[in-house]
Amino acid sequence: METFVHTRHHKILPQKRYNLKTLTVLFSTEKGTSMSSNVEIDTINLKIIRALQRDARANFADIAKDCGVSTDTISKRFRKMKQSGVIRGTTILLNPKSFGYECVGSLGIDVSYPHLRDVVESLRKMPEIVICATSMGKHDIFCIVITKNVGRLSQVKDLIKGHPAVREVTTSIWVDEILLCPENFEFKHLERR
């Protein structure tokens, strides 16, 4: 089943009730917060994170039982990780086809350097772009785009190419299951503590 992340910037969920899979913990990448900010990721915190990755609505009492501590301890640790930016929140994954979105793609965008922020800001206003970030490597900006069809993806690409600071846009259409889930986030380096 294909899924995608619904972000707070894009309201594409119709006002109906759907069977939604709740998911995961998001990790902070904002300036000033990181996993090492002021919370030690010990075995208990790691178990809390793993449990919430499997089911973001997991009961703290069940997590506490698995960790061998009180529910209050789990609640306090969760609150501390959230306040420090280790845990940024929870989200849901949706099946884009349920909403008529047949095409998911990646865009690599090259821009004239002094205009990078301007281009990013204009891209983030486009409803089809669900993720947009500056990047290091082959392209200056990386975006994930969800559209009704390949034709609309082509139109979005042309709109972006029309920006005076955009030099090139490279498109890739996703054909496999969409997996944007931090459940695959690797913690082995923390488990040695």
GROMACS .gro file of C-alpha atoms in nm, residues 106-191:
model
   86
  106SER     CA    1   1.101   1.366  -0.639
  107LEU     CA    2   1.236   1.691  -0.775
  108GLY     CA    3   1.600   1.793  -0.773
  109ILE     CA    4   1.620   2.167  -0.832
  110ASP     CA    5   1.928   2.374  -0.913
  111VAL     CA    6   1.909   2.750  -0.853
  112SER     CA    7   2.123   3.061  -0.871
  113TYR     CA    8   2.277   3.070  -0.523
  114PRO     CA    9   2.178   3.416  -0.397
  115HIS     CA   10   1.812   3.330  -0.466
  116LEU     CA   11   1.801   2.992  -0.289
  117ARG     CA   12   1.577   3.103   0.001
  118ASP     CA   13   1.339   3.288  -0.232
  119VAL     CA   14   1.293   2.978  -0.446
  120VAL     CA   15   1.238   2.756  -0.140
  121GLU     CA   16   0.974   2.995  -0.005
  122SER     CA   17   0.787   3.000  -0.336
  123LEU     CA   18   0.805   2.618  -0.363
  124ARG     CA   19   0.663   2.572  -0.014
  125LYS     CA   20   0.352   2.764  -0.124
  126MET     CA   21   0.274   2.510  -0.397
  127PRO     CA   22   0.006   2.266  -0.274
  128GLU     CA   23   0.152   1.970  -0.463
  129ILE     CA   24   0.487   1.996  -0.284
  130VAL     CA   25   0.464   1.809   0.047
  131ILE     CA   26   0.833   1.820   0.139
  132CYS     CA   27   1.080   2.089   0.036
  133ALA     CA   28   1.430   2.130   0.174
  134THR     CA   29   1.765   2.271   0.075
  135SER     CA   30   2.021   1.999   0.020
  136MET     CA   31   2.390   1.936  -0.030
  137GLY     CA   32   2.502   1.730  -0.324
  138LYS     CA   33   2.384   1.711  -0.681
  139HIS     CA   34   2.093   1.956  -0.635
  140ASP     CA   35   2.035   2.270  -0.429
  141ILE     CA   36   1.676   2.184  -0.335
  142PHE     CA   37   1.499   1.850  -0.292
  143CYS     CA   38   1.119   1.822  -0.306
  144ILE     CA   39   0.861   1.547  -0.286
  145VAL     CA   40   0.556   1.615  -0.502
  146ILE     CA   41   0.215   1.444  -0.500
  147THR     CA   42  -0.014   1.502  -0.799
  148LYS     CA   43  -0.331   1.361  -0.953
  149ASN     CA   44  -0.138   1.229  -1.253
  150VAL     CA   45   0.189   1.243  -1.446
  151GLY     CA   46   0.055   1.527  -1.661
  152ARG     CA   47   0.006   1.745  -1.356
  153LEU     CA   48   0.357   1.657  -1.233
  154SER     CA   49   0.489   1.781  -1.567
  155GLN     CA   50   0.292   2.106  -1.525
  156VAL     CA   51   0.435   2.154  -1.174
  157LYS     CA   52   0.784   2.098  -1.313
  158ASP     CA   53   0.722   2.358  -1.584
  159LEU     CA   54   0.592   2.609  -1.327
  160ILE     CA   55   0.908   2.564  -1.122
  161LYS     CA   56   1.128   2.595  -1.432
  162GLY     CA   57   0.955   2.927  -1.499
  163HIS     CA   58   1.103   3.083  -1.184
  164PRO     CA   59   1.382   3.319  -1.297
  165ALA     CA   60   1.632   3.183  -1.041
  166VAL     CA   61   1.577   2.816  -1.129
  167ARG     CA   62   1.845   2.675  -1.359
  168GLU     CA   63   1.735   2.311  -1.383
  169VAL     CA   64   1.469   2.070  -1.252
  170THR     CA   65   1.521   1.693  -1.252
  171THR     CA   66   1.221   1.466  -1.193
  172SER     CA   67   1.195   1.109  -1.069
  173ILE     CA   68   0.861   0.930  -1.044
  174TRP     CA   69   0.826   0.682  -0.759
  175VAL     CA   70   0.710   0.336  -0.861
  176ASP     CA   71   0.748   0.143  -0.535
  177GLU     CA   72   0.577   0.176  -0.200
  178ILE     CA   73   0.636   0.514  -0.046
  179LEU     CA   74   0.823   0.481   0.280
  180LEU     CA   75   0.879   0.808   0.463
  181CYS     CA   76   0.883   0.659   0.804
  182PRO     CA   77   1.141   0.707   1.075
  183GLU     CA   78   1.072   0.352   1.194
  184ASN     CA   79   1.377   0.271   0.984
  185PHE     CA   80   1.587   0.525   1.173
  186GLU     CA   81   1.901   0.353   1.301
  187PHE     CA   82   1.980   0.364   1.675
  188LYS     CA   83   2.251   0.097   1.704
  189HIS     CA   84   2.516   0.354   1.796
  190LEU     CA   85   2.306   0.451   2.100
  191GLU     CA   86   2.238   0.097   2.219
   0.00000   0.00000   0.00000
